[in-house]
Short mmCIF file of C-alpha atoms (C1' of nucleotides) in Angstrom, two decimals:
data_model
loop_
_atom_site.label_atom_id
_atom_site.label_comp_id
_atom_site.label_asym_id
_atom_site.label_seq_id
_atom_site.Cartn_x
_atom_site.Cartn_y
_atom_site.Cartn_z
CA MET A 130 15.77 -63.12 -85.16
CA ASP A 131 13.89 -59.92 -84.57
CA LEU A 132 16.33 -57.28 -83.35
CA ALA A 133 13.60 -54.71 -82.84
CA ALA A 134 11.84 -57.07 -80.43
CA LEU A 135 15.07 -57.83 -78.60
CA ARG A 136 15.79 -54.12 -78.32
CA ALA A 137 12.38 -53.58 -76.75
CA GLN A 138 13.06 -56.44 -74.37
CA GLN A 139 16.36 -54.85 -73.35
CA GLN A 140 14.67 -51.55 -72.67
CA GLN A 141 12.02 -53.22 -70.55
CA LEU A 142 14.54 -55.25 -68.53
CA ALA A 143 16.91 -52.29 -68.18
CA SER A 144 14.26 -50.51 -66.13
CA GLN A 145 14.62 -53.27 -63.52
CA VAL A 146 18.39 -52.87 -63.17
CA ILE A 147 19.51 -51.38 -59.85
CA THR A 148 22.64 -49.22 -59.81
CA GLU A 149 22.78 -48.70 -56.07
CA ASP A 150 24.41 -51.11 -53.63
CA CYS A 151 21.86 -53.78 -52.81
CA GLY A 152 23.14 -56.80 -50.92
CA VAL A 153 26.83 -56.17 -51.55
CA PRO A 154 28.58 -57.38 -48.37
CA ALA A 155 31.47 -55.37 -46.95
CA GLU A 156 33.44 -58.60 -46.53
CA PRO A 157 32.20 -61.15 -49.07
CA GLN A 158 32.92 -64.85 -48.65
CA LEU A 159 33.16 -65.56 -52.36
CA ILE A 160 33.74 -63.47 -55.44
CA GLY A 161 32.80 -64.91 -58.80
CA GLY A 162 34.07 -64.49 -62.33
CA ALA A 163 32.22 -65.28 -65.56
CA ASP A 164 33.54 -65.58 -69.11
CA VAL A 165 32.68 -67.30 -72.36
CA GLY A 166 34.78 -68.92 -75.04
CA PHE A 167 33.95 -70.63 -78.31
CA GLU A 168 34.84 -73.92 -79.96
CA GLN A 169 34.68 -75.38 -83.48
CA GLN A 170 34.26 -72.24 -85.58
CA GLY A 171 31.88 -70.89 -82.98
CA THR A 172 29.33 -73.69 -83.11
CA VAL A 173 29.81 -74.44 -79.41
CA THR A 174 29.64 -71.87 -76.62
CA ARG A 175 31.71 -72.65 -73.53
CA ALA A 176 30.88 -70.67 -70.40
CA ALA A 177 33.04 -70.69 -67.29
CA LEU A 178 32.02 -69.63 -63.78
CA VAL A 179 34.74 -69.43 -61.12
CA LEU A 180 34.59 -68.83 -57.37
CA LEU A 181 37.48 -67.12 -55.58
CA SER A 182 38.03 -66.74 -51.86
CA TRP A 183 38.14 -63.29 -50.30
CA PRO A 184 40.52 -61.71 -49.45
CA GLY A 185 42.99 -64.31 -50.68
CA LEU A 186 41.53 -64.44 -54.20
CA THR A 187 42.49 -68.06 -54.75
CA LEU A 188 40.46 -70.27 -57.05
CA VAL A 189 38.20 -72.57 -54.99
CA GLU A 190 35.68 -73.85 -57.55
CA TYR A 191 34.93 -73.72 -61.26
CA GLN A 192 32.14 -74.99 -63.46
CA VAL A 193 31.97 -75.13 -67.24
CA ALA A 194 28.93 -75.49 -69.50
CA ARG A 195 29.09 -76.31 -73.21
CA ILE A 196 26.05 -75.70 -75.38
CA PRO A 197 25.44 -75.12 -79.10
CA THR A 198 25.78 -71.49 -80.15
CA GLU A 199 22.35 -70.31 -81.23
CA PHE A 200 22.85 -66.57 -81.63
CA PRO A 201 25.40 -64.58 -83.68
CA TYR A 202 27.65 -61.89 -82.31
CA ILE A 203 25.96 -58.54 -82.80
CA PRO A 204 27.37 -55.51 -80.94
CA GLY A 205 24.73 -54.44 -78.43
CA TYR A 206 23.14 -57.90 -78.26
CA LEU A 207 25.96 -59.94 -76.73
CA SER A 208 23.92 -61.13 -73.76
CA PHE A 209 21.53 -63.06 -76.00
CA ARG A 210 24.53 -65.00 -77.28
CA GLU A 211 26.23 -65.63 -73.93
CA CYS A 212 23.58 -65.78 -71.19
CA PRO A 213 22.18 -69.27 -71.96
CA ALA A 214 25.61 -70.86 -71.44
CA LEU A 215 26.35 -68.68 -68.41
CA VAL A 216 23.09 -69.72 -66.75
CA ALA A 217 23.91 -73.39 -67.42
CA ALA A 218 27.31 -73.00 -65.73
CA TRP A 219 25.75 -71.05 -62.85
CA GLU A 220 23.35 -73.90 -62.12
CA LYS A 221 26.26 -76.30 -61.71
CA LEU A 222 27.90 -74.28 -58.91
CA SER A 223 27.76 -75.87 -55.44
CA ARG A 224 27.33 -72.36 -53.95
CA GLN A 225 26.89 -68.83 -55.23
CA PRO A 226 29.23 -65.81 -55.07
CA ASP A 227 28.31 -62.65 -53.14
CA LEU A 228 29.62 -60.55 -55.99
CA LEU A 229 30.21 -61.48 -59.62
CA PHE A 230 32.54 -60.04 -62.27
CA VAL A 231 31.28 -60.50 -65.83
CA ASP A 232 33.46 -60.11 -68.93
CA GLY A 233 31.72 -57.34 -70.89
CA GLN A 234 29.76 -54.17 -70.25
CA GLY A 235 27.18 -53.56 -67.57
CA ILE A 236 25.19 -50.37 -68.05
CA ALA A 237 27.84 -48.91 -70.37
CA HIS A 238 25.62 -49.96 -73.26
CA PRO A 239 23.35 -48.15 -75.76
CA ARG A 240 20.29 -49.21 -73.74
CA GLN A 241 22.09 -49.54 -70.40
CA PHE A 242 21.75 -53.32 -70.59
CA GLY A 243 25.01 -55.10 -71.32
CA VAL A 244 25.71 -58.76 -70.56
CA ALA A 245 26.73 -58.03 -66.95
CA SER A 246 23.38 -56.36 -66.30
CA HIS A 247 21.40 -59.03 -68.11
CA PHE A 248 23.08 -61.92 -66.31
CA GLY A 249 22.99 -60.13 -62.95
CA LEU A 250 19.27 -59.65 -63.34
CA LEU A 251 18.75 -63.29 -64.37
CA VAL A 252 20.52 -64.68 -61.30
CA ASP A 253 19.56 -61.78 -59.03
CA THR A 254 23.15 -61.24 -57.86
CA PRO A 255 25.32 -58.10 -57.59
CA THR A 256 27.38 -57.97 -60.80
CA ILE A 257 30.11 -55.76 -62.22
CA GLY A 258 30.93 -55.44 -65.91
CA VAL A 259 34.64 -55.54 -66.75
CA ALA A 260 35.28 -54.98 -70.47
CA LYS A 261 38.54 -54.77 -72.37
CA LYS A 262 37.14 -52.44 -75.02
CA ARG A 263 34.69 -49.59 -75.22
CA LEU A 264 31.18 -50.13 -76.52
CA TYR A 265 29.34 -47.02 -75.43
CA GLY A 266 30.06 -43.80 -73.59
CA THR A 267 32.83 -41.23 -73.67
CA SER A 268 35.65 -40.28 -71.34
CA ASP A 269 38.24 -37.57 -70.94
CA SER A 270 41.48 -39.02 -72.32
CA GLU A 271 43.56 -36.31 -70.69
CA ARG A 272 42.09 -37.02 -67.31
CA LEU A 273 42.75 -40.74 -67.88
CA ALA A 274 46.36 -40.01 -68.76
CA HIS A 275 46.74 -37.78 -65.70
CA ASP A 276 44.81 -39.74 -63.05
CA GLY A 277 44.82 -43.25 -64.47
CA VAL A 278 41.04 -43.24 -64.18
CA ALA A 279 38.23 -41.21 -65.74
CA PRO A 280 34.42 -41.36 -65.60
CA LEU A 281 32.67 -43.08 -68.49
CA LEU A 282 29.76 -40.86 -69.46
CA SER A 283 26.80 -40.61 -71.78
CA SER A 284 24.80 -37.47 -72.36
CA GLU A 285 22.12 -38.87 -70.05
CA ARG A 286 24.10 -40.28 -67.15
CA SER A 287 27.25 -41.64 -65.54
CA LEU A 288 27.93 -45.14 -66.86
CA GLY A 289 31.05 -46.23 -65.02
CA TRP A 290 34.79 -45.78 -65.36
CA VAL A 291 37.77 -46.14 -67.64
CA TRP A 292 40.66 -47.36 -65.50
CA ARG A 293 44.27 -48.00 -66.44
CA SER A 294 44.74 -51.05 -64.24
CA LYS A 295 48.37 -51.54 -65.29
CA LEU A 296 51.09 -49.26 -66.63
CA ARG A 297 51.57 -49.37 -70.41
CA CYS A 298 48.40 -51.41 -70.83
CA LEU A 299 45.11 -50.42 -72.43
CA PRO A 300 42.52 -49.37 -69.86
CA LEU A 301 39.55 -51.39 -68.63
CA PHE A 302 35.92 -50.30 -68.99
CA ILE A 303 34.13 -50.85 -65.70
CA SER A 304 30.41 -50.40 -65.17
CA PRO A 305 27.71 -51.58 -62.76
CA GLY A 306 25.92 -54.70 -63.88
CA HIS A 307 23.11 -55.00 -61.33
CA ARG A 308 22.71 -54.10 -57.63
CA VAL A 309 26.07 -52.29 -57.50
CA HIS A 310 26.81 -48.56 -57.37
CA PRO A 311 29.36 -47.22 -59.90
CA ASP A 312 31.78 -46.21 -57.12
CA THR A 313 31.49 -49.65 -55.51
CA ALA A 314 32.08 -51.33 -58.88
CA LEU A 315 35.37 -49.48 -59.35
CA ALA A 316 36.45 -50.09 -55.75
CA TRP A 317 35.92 -53.86 -55.99
CA VAL A 318 37.64 -54.16 -59.35
CA GLN A 319 40.61 -52.30 -57.88
CA ARG A 320 40.65 -54.46 -54.74
CA CYS A 321 40.60 -57.61 -56.88
CA THR A 322 43.44 -56.57 -59.18
CA ARG A 323 46.82 -58.05 -58.25
CA GLY A 324 49.45 -56.81 -60.66
CA TYR A 325 47.86 -57.83 -63.94
CA ARG A 326 45.63 -55.88 -66.31
CA LEU A 327 42.59 -58.01 -65.51
CA PRO A 328 41.21 -58.47 -61.99
CA GLU A 329 41.65 -61.99 -60.59
CA PRO A 330 38.04 -63.19 -61.00
CA THR A 331 38.12 -62.22 -64.68
CA ARG A 332 41.60 -63.66 -65.20
CA TRP A 333 40.57 -67.04 -63.78
CA ALA A 334 37.29 -67.13 -65.65
CA ASP A 335 39.21 -66.43 -68.86
CA ALA A 336 41.83 -69.06 -67.99
CA VAL A 337 39.12 -71.68 -67.49
CA ALA A 338 36.95 -70.72 -70.47
CA SER A 339 39.96 -70.64 -72.81
CA ARG A 340 41.86 -73.50 -71.13
CA ARG A 341 44.97 -71.42 -70.51
CA PRO A 342 48.15 -73.08 -69.23
CA ALA A 343 47.64 -71.48 -65.80
CA PHE A 344 44.35 -73.31 -65.42
CA ILE A 345 45.76 -76.62 -66.72
CA ARG A 346 48.53 -76.36 -64.12
CA TRP A 347 45.98 -75.64 -61.38
CA GLN A 348 44.02 -78.73 -62.44
CA GLU A 349 47.16 -80.88 -62.33
CA LYS A 350 48.00 -79.57 -58.89
CA MET A 351 44.48 -80.30 -57.59
CA ARG A 352 44.52 -83.80 -59.05
CA GLN A 353 47.37 -84.68 -56.69
CA VAL A 354 45.58 -83.27 -53.65
CA GLU A 355 42.45 -85.34 -54.30
"C1'" DG B 270 25.92 -42.16 -96.74
"C1'" DC B 271 29.79 -43.06 -93.23
"C1'" DG B 272 32.03 -44.62 -89.15
"C1'" DA B 273 31.69 -47.35 -84.80
"C1'" DC B 274 31.09 -51.66 -83.12
"C1'" DA B 275 31.54 -55.66 -75.64
"C1'" DG B 276 32.68 -60.90 -77.14
"C1'" DA C 8 35.78 -64.35 -79.91
"C1'" DT C 9 39.76 -67.42 -82.51
"C1'" DC C 10 44.22 -68.36 -85.12
"C1'" DT C 11 49.19 -67.51 -85.30
"C1'" DT C 12 54.64 -65.53 -85.89
"C1'" DG C 13 57.53 -62.38 -84.45
"C1'" DT C 14 58.89 -58.65 -81.20
"C1'" DC C 15 59.46 -55.82 -77.03
"C1'" DG C 16 59.90 -54.68 -72.15
"C1'" DC C 17 60.50 -55.94 -67.31
#
DNA sequence: GCGACAG
DNA sequence: ATCTTGTCGC
């Protein structure tokens, strides 16, 4: 693979990313979550897309896509590894979310083009990046300790937020993916967090992608309703 | 040259 | 990301 070419591609696509609210409804019908997991020493990529109701935030639909992994993990180039599987899962959905949470960075990226921005652009949907670790940008640790939230900054611009979503837990790194303003991104992540470190759309996407017990139980419960 | 480094 | 044992706090 040619990383220089991919870098140029990121820079070109990043210029199309919108970081103002564009089509984000005040009261969405559905909020989505997206996450990826791997199987068999990483030879298979498994992407999960979930749809949650609003404001109840209950799981109403999920779709999973499994495809061969064709790209290695390289920090800064995650979207090239994950987007193909995410698009495949997206195409299986019976309907689309009004707002989508993606596991990873949005514009908090060396070229302002993390996986949440890349996927948001591909499906032309408002997306928010919710990452568990920092990739790019700096924040004031004292302000985080004092307020529980601090801006995530680069020398050029505001990238998003570092937010301690739960006491005695490591903070989340929240940034706009596409068609969402930084303030709106933080507000929706906060509104969708219900007592756990991760917001519900991300928790469910992770549960499905990694086949957590919570998801297995949900499947069993639904099997009886059928 | 050295450290940092989403998932 | 994934694997895996023990430990800690609510």
